[in-house]
CSV table of C-alpha atoms and ligand atoms in Angstrom, one decimal:
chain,number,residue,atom,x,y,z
A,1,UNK,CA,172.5,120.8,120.1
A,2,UNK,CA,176.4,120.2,119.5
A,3,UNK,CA,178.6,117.8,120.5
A,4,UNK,CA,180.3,118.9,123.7
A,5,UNK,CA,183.2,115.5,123.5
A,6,UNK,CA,184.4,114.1,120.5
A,7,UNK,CA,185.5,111.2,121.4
A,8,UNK,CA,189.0,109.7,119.4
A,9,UNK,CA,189.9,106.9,121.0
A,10,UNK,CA,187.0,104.7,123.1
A,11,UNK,CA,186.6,101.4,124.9
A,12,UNK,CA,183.7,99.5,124.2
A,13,UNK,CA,183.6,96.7,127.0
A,14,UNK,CA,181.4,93.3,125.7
A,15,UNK,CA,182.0,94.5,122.0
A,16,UNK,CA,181.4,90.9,121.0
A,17,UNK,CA,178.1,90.9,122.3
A,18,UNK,CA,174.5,91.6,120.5
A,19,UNK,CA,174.1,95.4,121.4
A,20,UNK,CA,178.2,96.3,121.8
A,21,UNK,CA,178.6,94.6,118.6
A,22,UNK,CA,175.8,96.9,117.1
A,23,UNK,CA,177.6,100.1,118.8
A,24,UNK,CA,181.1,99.0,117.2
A,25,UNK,CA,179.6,98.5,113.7
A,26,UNK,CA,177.7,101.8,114.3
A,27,UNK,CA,180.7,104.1,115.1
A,28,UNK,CA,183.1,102.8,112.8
A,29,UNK,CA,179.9,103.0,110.0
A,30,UNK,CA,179.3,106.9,111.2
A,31,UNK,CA,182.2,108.4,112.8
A,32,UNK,CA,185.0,108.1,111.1
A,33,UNK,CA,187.1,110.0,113.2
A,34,UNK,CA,187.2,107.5,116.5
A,35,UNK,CA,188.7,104.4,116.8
A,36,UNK,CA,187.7,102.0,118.9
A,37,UNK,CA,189.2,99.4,121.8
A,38,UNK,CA,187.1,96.3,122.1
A,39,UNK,CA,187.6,94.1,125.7
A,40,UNK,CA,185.4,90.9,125.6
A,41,UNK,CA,186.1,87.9,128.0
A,42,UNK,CA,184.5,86.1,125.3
A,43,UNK,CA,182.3,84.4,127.4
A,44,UNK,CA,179.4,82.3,126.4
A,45,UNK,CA,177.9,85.1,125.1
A,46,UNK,CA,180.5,86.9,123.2
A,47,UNK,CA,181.3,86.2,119.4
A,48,UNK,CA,184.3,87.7,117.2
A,49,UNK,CA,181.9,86.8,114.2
A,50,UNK,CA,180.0,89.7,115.0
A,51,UNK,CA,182.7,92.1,114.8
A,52,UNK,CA,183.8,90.7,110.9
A,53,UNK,CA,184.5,93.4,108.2
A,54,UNK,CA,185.1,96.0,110.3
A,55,UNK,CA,188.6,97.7,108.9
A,56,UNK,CA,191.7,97.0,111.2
A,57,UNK,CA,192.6,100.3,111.7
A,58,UNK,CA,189.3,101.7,112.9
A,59,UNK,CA,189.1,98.7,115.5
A,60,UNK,CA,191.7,96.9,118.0
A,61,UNK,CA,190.4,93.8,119.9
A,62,UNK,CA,191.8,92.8,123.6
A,63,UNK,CA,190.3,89.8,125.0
A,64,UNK,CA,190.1,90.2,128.5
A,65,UNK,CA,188.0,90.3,131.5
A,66,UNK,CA,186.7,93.4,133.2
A,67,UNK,CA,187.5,92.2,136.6
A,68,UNK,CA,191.1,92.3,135.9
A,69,UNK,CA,192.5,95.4,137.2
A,70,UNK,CA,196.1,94.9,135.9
A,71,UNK,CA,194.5,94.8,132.3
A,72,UNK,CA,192.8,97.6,132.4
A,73,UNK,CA,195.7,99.5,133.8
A,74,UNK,CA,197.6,98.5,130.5
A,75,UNK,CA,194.9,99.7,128.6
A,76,UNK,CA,193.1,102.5,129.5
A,77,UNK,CA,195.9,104.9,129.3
A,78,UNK,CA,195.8,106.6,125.9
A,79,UNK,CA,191.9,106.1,125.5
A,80,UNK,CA,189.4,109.1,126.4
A,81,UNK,CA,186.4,107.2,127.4
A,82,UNK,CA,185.0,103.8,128.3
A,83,UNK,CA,181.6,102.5,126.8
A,84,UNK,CA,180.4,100.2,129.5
A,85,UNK,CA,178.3,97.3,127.8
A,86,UNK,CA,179.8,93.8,128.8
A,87,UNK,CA,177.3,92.1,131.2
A,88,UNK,CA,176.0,88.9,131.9
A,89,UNK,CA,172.9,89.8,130.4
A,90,UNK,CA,169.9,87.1,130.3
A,91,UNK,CA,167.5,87.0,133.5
A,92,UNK,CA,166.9,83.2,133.4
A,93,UNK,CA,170.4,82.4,133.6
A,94,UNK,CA,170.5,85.1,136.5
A,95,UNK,CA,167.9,82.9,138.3
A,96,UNK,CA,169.5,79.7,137.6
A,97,UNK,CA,173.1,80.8,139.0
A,98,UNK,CA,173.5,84.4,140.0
A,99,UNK,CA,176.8,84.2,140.6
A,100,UNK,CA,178.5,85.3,137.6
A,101,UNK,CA,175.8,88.1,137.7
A,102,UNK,CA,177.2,89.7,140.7
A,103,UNK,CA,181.3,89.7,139.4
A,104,UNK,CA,180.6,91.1,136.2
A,105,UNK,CA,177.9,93.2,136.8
A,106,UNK,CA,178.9,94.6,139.7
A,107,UNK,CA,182.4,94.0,140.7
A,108,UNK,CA,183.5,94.7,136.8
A,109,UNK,CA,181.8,98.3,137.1
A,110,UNK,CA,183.6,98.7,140.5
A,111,UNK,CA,186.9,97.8,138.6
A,112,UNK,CA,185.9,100.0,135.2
A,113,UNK,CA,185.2,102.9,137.4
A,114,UNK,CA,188.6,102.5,139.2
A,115,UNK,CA,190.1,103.0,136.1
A,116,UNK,CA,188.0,105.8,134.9
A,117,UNK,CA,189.1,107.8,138.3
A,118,UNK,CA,192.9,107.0,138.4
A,119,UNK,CA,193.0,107.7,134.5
A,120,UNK,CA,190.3,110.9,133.9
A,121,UNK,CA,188.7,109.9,131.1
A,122,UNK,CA,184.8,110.1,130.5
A,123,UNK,CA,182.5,107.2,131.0
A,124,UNK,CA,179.0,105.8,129.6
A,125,UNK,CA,177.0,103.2,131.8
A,126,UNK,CA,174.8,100.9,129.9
A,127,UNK,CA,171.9,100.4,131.6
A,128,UNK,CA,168.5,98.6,131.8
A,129,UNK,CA,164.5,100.0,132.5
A,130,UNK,CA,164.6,96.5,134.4
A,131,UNK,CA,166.1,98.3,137.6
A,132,UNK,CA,162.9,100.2,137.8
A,133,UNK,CA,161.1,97.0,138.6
A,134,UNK,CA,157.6,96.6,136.5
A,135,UNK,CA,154.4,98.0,135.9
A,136,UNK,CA,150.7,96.4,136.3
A,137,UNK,CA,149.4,96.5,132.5
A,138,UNK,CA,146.6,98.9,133.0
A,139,UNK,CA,149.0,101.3,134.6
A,140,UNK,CA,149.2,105.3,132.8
A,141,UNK,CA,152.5,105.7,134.0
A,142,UNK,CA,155.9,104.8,132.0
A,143,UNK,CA,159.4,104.9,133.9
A,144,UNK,CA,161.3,108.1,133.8
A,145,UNK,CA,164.5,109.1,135.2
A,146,UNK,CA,162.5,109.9,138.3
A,147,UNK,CA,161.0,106.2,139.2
A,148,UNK,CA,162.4,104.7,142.3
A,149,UNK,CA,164.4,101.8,141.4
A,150,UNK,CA,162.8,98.6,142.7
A,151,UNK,CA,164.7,95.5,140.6
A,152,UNK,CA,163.2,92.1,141.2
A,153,UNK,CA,165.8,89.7,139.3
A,154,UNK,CA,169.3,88.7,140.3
A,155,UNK,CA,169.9,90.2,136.6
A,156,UNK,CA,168.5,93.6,137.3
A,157,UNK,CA,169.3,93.6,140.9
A,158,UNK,CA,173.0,93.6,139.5
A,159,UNK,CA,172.3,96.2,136.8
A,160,UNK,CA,170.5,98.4,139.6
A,161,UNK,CA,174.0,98.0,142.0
A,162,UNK,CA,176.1,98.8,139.0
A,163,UNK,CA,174.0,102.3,138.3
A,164,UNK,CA,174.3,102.9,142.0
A,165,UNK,CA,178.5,102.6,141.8
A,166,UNK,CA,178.3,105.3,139.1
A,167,UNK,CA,176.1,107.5,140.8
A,168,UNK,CA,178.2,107.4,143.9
A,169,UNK,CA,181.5,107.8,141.8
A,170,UNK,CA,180.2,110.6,140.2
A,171,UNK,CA,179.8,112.3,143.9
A,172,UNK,CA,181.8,111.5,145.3
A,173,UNK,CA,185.8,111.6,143.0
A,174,UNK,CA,183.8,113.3,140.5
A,175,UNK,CA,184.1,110.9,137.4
A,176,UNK,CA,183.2,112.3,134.3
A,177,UNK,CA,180.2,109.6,134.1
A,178,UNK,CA,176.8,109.2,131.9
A,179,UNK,CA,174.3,106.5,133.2
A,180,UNK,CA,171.6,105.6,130.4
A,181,UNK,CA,169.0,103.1,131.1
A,182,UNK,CA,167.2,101.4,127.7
A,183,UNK,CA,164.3,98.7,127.3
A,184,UNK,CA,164.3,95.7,124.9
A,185,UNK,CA,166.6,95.7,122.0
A,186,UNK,CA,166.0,93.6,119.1
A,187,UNK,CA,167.9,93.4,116.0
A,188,UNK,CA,170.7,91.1,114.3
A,189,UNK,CA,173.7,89.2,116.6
A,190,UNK,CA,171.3,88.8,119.3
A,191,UNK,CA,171.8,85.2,120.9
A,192,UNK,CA,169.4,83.0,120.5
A,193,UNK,CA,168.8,82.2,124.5
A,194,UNK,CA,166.7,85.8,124.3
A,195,UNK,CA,162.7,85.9,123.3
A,196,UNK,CA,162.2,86.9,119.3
A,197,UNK,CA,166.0,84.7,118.5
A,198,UNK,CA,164.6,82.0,120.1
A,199,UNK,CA,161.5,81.8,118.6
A,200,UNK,CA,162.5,82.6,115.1
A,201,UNK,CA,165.0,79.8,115.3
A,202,UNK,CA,162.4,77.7,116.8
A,203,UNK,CA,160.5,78.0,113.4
A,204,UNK,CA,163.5,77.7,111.4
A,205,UNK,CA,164.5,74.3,113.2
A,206,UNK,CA,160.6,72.4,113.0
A,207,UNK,CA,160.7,73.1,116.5
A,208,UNK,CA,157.2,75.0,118.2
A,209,UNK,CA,158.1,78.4,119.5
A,210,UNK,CA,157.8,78.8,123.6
A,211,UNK,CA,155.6,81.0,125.7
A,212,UNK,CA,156.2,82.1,129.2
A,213,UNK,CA,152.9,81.9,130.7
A,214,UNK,CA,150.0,83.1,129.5
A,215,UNK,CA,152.4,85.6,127.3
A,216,UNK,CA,150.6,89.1,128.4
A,217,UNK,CA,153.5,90.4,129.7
A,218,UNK,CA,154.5,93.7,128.4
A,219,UNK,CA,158.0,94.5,126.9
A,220,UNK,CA,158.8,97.7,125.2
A,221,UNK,CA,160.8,97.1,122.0
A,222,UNK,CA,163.6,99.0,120.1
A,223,UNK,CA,165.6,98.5,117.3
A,224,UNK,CA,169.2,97.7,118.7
A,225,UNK,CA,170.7,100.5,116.0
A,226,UNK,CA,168.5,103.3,117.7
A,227,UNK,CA,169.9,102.0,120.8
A,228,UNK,CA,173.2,103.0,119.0
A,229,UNK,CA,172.1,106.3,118.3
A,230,UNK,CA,171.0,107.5,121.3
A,231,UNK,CA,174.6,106.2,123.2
A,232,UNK,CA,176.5,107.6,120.4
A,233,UNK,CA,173.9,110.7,121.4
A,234,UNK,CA,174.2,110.7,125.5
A,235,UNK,CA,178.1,110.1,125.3
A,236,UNK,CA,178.5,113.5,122.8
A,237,UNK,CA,176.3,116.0,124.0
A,238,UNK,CA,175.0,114.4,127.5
A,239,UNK,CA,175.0,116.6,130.7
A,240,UNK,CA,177.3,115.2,132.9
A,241,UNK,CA,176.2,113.2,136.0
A,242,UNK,CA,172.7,112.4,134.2
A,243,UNK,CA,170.7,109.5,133.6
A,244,UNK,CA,168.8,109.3,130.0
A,245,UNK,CA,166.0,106.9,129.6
A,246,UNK,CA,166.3,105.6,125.9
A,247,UNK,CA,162.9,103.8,124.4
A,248,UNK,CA,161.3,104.2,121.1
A,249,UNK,CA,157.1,103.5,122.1
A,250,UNK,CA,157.1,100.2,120.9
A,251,UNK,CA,155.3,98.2,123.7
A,252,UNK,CA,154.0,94.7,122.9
A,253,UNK,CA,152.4,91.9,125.0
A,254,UNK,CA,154.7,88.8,124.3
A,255,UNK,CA,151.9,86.6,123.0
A,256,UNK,CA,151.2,89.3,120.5
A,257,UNK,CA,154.9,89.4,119.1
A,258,UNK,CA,154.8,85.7,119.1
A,259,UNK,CA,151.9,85.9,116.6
A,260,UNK,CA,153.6,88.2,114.4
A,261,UNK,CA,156.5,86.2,113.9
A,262,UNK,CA,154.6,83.1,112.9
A,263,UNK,CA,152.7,85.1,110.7
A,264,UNK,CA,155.6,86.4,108.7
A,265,UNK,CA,157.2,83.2,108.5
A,266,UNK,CA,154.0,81.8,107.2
A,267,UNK,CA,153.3,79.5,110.1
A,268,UNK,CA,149.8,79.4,111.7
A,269,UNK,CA,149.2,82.4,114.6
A,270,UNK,CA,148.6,79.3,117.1
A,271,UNK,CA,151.5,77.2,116.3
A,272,UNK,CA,153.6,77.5,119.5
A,273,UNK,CA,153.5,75.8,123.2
A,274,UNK,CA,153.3,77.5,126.4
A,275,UNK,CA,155.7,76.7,128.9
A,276,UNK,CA,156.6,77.2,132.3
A,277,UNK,CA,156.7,80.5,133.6
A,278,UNK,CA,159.5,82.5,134.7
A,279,UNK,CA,160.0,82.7,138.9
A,280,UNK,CA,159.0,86.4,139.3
A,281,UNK,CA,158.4,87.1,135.9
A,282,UNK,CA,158.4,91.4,135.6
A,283,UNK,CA,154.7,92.1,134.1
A,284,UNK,CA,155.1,95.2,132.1
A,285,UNK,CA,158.4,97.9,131.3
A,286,UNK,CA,157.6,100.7,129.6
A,287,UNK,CA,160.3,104.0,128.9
A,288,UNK,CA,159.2,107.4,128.8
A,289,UNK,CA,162.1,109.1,126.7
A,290,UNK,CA,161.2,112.7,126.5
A,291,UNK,CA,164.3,114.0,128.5
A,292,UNK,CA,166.7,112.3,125.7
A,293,UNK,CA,164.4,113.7,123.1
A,294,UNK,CA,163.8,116.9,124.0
A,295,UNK,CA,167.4,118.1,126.4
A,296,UNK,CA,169.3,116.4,123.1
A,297,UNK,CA,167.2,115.9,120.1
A,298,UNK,CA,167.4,112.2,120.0
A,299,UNK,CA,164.8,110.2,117.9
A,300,UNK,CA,164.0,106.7,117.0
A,301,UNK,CA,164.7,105.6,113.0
A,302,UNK,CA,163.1,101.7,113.0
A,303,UNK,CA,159.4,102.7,114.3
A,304,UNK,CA,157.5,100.4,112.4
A,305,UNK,CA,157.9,97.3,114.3
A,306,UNK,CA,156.6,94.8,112.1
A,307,UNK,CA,158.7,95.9,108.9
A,308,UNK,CA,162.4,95.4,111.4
A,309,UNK,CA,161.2,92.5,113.1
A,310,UNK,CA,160.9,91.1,109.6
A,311,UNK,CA,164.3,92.1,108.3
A,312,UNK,CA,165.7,90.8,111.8
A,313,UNK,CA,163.8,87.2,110.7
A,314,UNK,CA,165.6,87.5,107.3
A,315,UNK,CA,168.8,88.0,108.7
A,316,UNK,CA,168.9,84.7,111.1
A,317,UNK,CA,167.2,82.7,107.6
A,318,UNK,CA,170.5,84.6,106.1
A,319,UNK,CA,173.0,83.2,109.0
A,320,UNK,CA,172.3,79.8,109.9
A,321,UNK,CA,176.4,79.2,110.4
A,322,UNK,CA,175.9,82.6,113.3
A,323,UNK,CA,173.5,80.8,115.3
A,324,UNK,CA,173.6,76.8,114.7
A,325,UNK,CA,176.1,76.6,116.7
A,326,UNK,CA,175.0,77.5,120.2
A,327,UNK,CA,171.3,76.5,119.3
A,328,UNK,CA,171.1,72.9,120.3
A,329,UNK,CA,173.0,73.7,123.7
A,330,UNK,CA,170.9,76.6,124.6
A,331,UNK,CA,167.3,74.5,124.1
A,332,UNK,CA,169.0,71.9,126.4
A,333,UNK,CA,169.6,74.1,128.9
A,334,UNK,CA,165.8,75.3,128.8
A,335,UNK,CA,164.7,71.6,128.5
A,336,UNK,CA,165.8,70.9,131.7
A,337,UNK,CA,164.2,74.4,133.1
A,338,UNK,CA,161.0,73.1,131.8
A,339,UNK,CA,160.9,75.7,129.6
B,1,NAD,P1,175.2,89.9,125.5
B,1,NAD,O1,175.0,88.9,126.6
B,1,NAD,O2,174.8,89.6,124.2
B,1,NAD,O3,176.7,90.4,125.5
B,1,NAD,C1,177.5,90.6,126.6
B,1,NAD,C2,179.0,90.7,126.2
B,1,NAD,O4,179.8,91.0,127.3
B,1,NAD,C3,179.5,89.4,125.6
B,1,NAD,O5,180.3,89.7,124.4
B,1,NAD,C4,180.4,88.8,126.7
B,1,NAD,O6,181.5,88.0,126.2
B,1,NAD,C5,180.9,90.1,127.3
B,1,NAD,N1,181.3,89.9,128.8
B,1,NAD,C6,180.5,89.2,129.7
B,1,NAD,N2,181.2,89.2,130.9
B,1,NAD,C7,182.4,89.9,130.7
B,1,NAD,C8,183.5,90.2,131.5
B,1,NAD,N3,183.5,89.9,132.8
B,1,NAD,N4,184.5,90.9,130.9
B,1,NAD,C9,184.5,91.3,129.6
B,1,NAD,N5,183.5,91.0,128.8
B,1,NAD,C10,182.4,90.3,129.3
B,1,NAD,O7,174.5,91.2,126.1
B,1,NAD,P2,173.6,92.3,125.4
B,1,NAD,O8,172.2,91.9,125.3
B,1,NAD,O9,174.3,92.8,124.2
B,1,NAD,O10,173.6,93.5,126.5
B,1,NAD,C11,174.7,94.4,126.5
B,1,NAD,C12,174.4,95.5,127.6
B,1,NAD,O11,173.2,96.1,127.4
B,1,NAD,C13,174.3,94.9,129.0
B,1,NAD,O12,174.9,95.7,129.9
B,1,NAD,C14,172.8,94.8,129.3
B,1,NAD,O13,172.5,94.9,130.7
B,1,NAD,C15,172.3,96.0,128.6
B,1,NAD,N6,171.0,96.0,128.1
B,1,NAD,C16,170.5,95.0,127.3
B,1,NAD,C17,169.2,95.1,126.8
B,1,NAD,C18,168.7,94.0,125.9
B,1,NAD,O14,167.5,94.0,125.5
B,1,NAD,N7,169.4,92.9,125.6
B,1,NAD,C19,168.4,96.1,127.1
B,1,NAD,C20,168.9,97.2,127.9
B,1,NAD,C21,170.2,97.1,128.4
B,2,TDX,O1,161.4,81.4,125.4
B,2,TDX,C1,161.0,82.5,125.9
B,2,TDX,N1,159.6,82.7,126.0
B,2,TDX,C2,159.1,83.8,126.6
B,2,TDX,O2,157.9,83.9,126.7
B,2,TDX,C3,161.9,83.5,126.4
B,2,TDX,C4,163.4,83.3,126.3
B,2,TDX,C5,161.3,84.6,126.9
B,2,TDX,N2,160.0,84.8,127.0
B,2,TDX,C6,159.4,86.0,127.6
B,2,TDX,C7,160.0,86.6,128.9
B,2,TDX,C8,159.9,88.1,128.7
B,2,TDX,O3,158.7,88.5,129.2
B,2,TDX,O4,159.7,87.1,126.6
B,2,TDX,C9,160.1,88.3,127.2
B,2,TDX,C10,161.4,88.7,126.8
B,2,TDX,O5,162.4,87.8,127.4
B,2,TDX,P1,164.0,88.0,127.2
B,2,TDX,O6,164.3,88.1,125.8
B,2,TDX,O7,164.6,87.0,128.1
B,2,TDX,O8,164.2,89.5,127.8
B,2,TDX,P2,163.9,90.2,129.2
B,2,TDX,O9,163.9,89.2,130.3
B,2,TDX,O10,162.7,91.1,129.0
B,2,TDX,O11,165.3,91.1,129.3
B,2,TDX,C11,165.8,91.7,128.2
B,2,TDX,O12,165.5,93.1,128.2
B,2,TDX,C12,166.1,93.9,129.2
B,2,TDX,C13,167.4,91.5,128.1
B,2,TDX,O13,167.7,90.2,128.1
B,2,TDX,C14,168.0,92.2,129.3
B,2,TDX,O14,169.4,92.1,129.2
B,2,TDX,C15,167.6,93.7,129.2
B,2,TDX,O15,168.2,94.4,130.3
């Protein structure tokens, strides 16, 4: 299938983060003709680091928050779409203090989408398989575009309300607007507050790696650059209006993944703690992408697990000045979670 929009001149919102990041270095590495607008509030989160090497000319940077309305009406203009990533993004910090959860995630759509109206320009949502709720582990069915959303975090209760803005939007004023909803990315740039960062830095510090539980939940893992493909994918050739669930197969229990990162870094299988669980912890996601695969021709490159966790070990052994920094602050804040 062709591309329908070829996009010239895009905003990527949380461009500093782990999967915008990704998406930045993956346009300006494969389509040479669009230049790209980063906003990041820089938050916590957010890390100009990650953006390093990429040619001034194929990239501007505006740090900026996308609550502020005023901002975005002195940059939009001149752009022909928005790529919608920034978020506050990790589910224990949701449960901790929702608060920030509920002005980015929703109220920075509402504001986005604003924009996208009173300007005309096209718009991609970036979107979770956590606002489908979970699955029990024995269950045959995966989420598709048709599951009911059922969220059971502040995080993905925030994610779900942004989708719902879009949908609406796209009713009702007619946006030009592309929702796409993906499961757990791994890959480099990812902070070290998430799952296989955490561990992996665990081991690299001395320190035992920590299991939720009895670690048989279920997550469904992708390679954050196929992630980048299938946007890239959706925002071209995507059918207006339409929601695209992006997964590459790769389901895992946690415990599992756990073992196969102590194995490669030549630590003993059992060599980790288990640690409080998580209030409300989701059992099992799992993402049926056949719509994406077969209505646009999307397909996974990284489907050998094992072989990209691995190069995503070697990468944080590579970049111990990317992640020391935040490292000590983020295990306090779990200390005092019990976790
Ligand atoms: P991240 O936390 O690593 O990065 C978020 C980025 O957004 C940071 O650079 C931060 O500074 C920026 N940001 C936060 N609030 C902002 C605001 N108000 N204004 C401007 N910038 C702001 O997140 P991530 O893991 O890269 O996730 C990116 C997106 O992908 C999110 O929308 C998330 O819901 C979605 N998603 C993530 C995963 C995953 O596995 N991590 C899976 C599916 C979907
Ligand atoms: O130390 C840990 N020990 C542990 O067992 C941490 C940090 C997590 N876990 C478990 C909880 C989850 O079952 O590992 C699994 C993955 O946890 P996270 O990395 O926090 O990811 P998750 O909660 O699944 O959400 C992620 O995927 C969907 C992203 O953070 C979300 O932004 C995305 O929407």
């Amino acid at each position: 299938m062709t591309e329908t929009f070829v996009p010239k001149n895009i905003i990527v919102t949380g461009g500093a983060g782990f999967i915008g990041s990704n998406f930045v270095h993956y346009v300006v590495d494969n389509h040479p003709g669009t230049h790209v607008t980063v906003l990041d509030a820089l938050t916590y989160a957010g890390n100009l680091d990650n953006l390093k090497g990429i040619p001034e000319d194929r990239m501007d940077f505006v740090h900026g928050n996308i609550c502020d309305a005023e901002l975005l009406d002195r940059i939009v203009p001149g752009h022909d779409a928005i790529v919608h990533y920034a978020a506050e993004s990790h589910n224990d910090n949701s449960i901790a203090n929702p608060e920030p959860f509920v002005r980015t995630n929703v109220v920075g759509t509402f504001r986005l989408l604003e924009a996208v109206r009173k300007y005309d320009i096209r718009y991609h949502h970036i979107s979770t398989d956590e606002v489908y709720g979970d699955l029990a582990l024995d269950d045959p069915h995966r989420f598709t575009e048709e599951t009911p959303y059922r969220p059971s975090s502040p995080y993905s209760s925030t994610k779900a309300s942004s989708d719902m803005l879009v949908r609406a939007w796209t009713r009702t004023y007619g946006i030009r607007a592309t929702i796409s909803n993906c499961s757990n990315n791994y890959g480099p740039y990812q902070h070290v507050e998430k799952f296989i960062p955490r561990q992996i830095t665990n081991i690299l510090t001395g320190v035992r790696p920590k299991l939720y539980g009895a670690g048989l939940n279920v997550r469904d893992w992708i390679h954050t650059e196929d992630h980048s493909s299938a946007v890239w994918t959706i925002l071209t050739k995507g059918r207006i209006g339409e929601t695209y669930l992006i997964g590459a197969d790769g389901e895992k229990n946690n415990i599992d993944v756990l073992r196969i990162i102590l194995r490669l870094m030549g630590e003993p299988e059992d060599a980790f703690d288990h640690v409080k669980d998580r209030p409300g912890h989701d059992r099992r996601y799992a993402i049926d992408s056949t719509k994406l695969q077969t209505e646009l021709g999307w397909k996974p490159t990284h489907t050998d697990f094992e072989s990209g966790l691995k190069a995503t070990i070697d990468w944080y052994a590579a970049h111990p000045e990317w992640w020391e920094k935040t490292k000590a602050a983020t295990e306090e804040r779990y200390r005092r979670q019990g976790q």
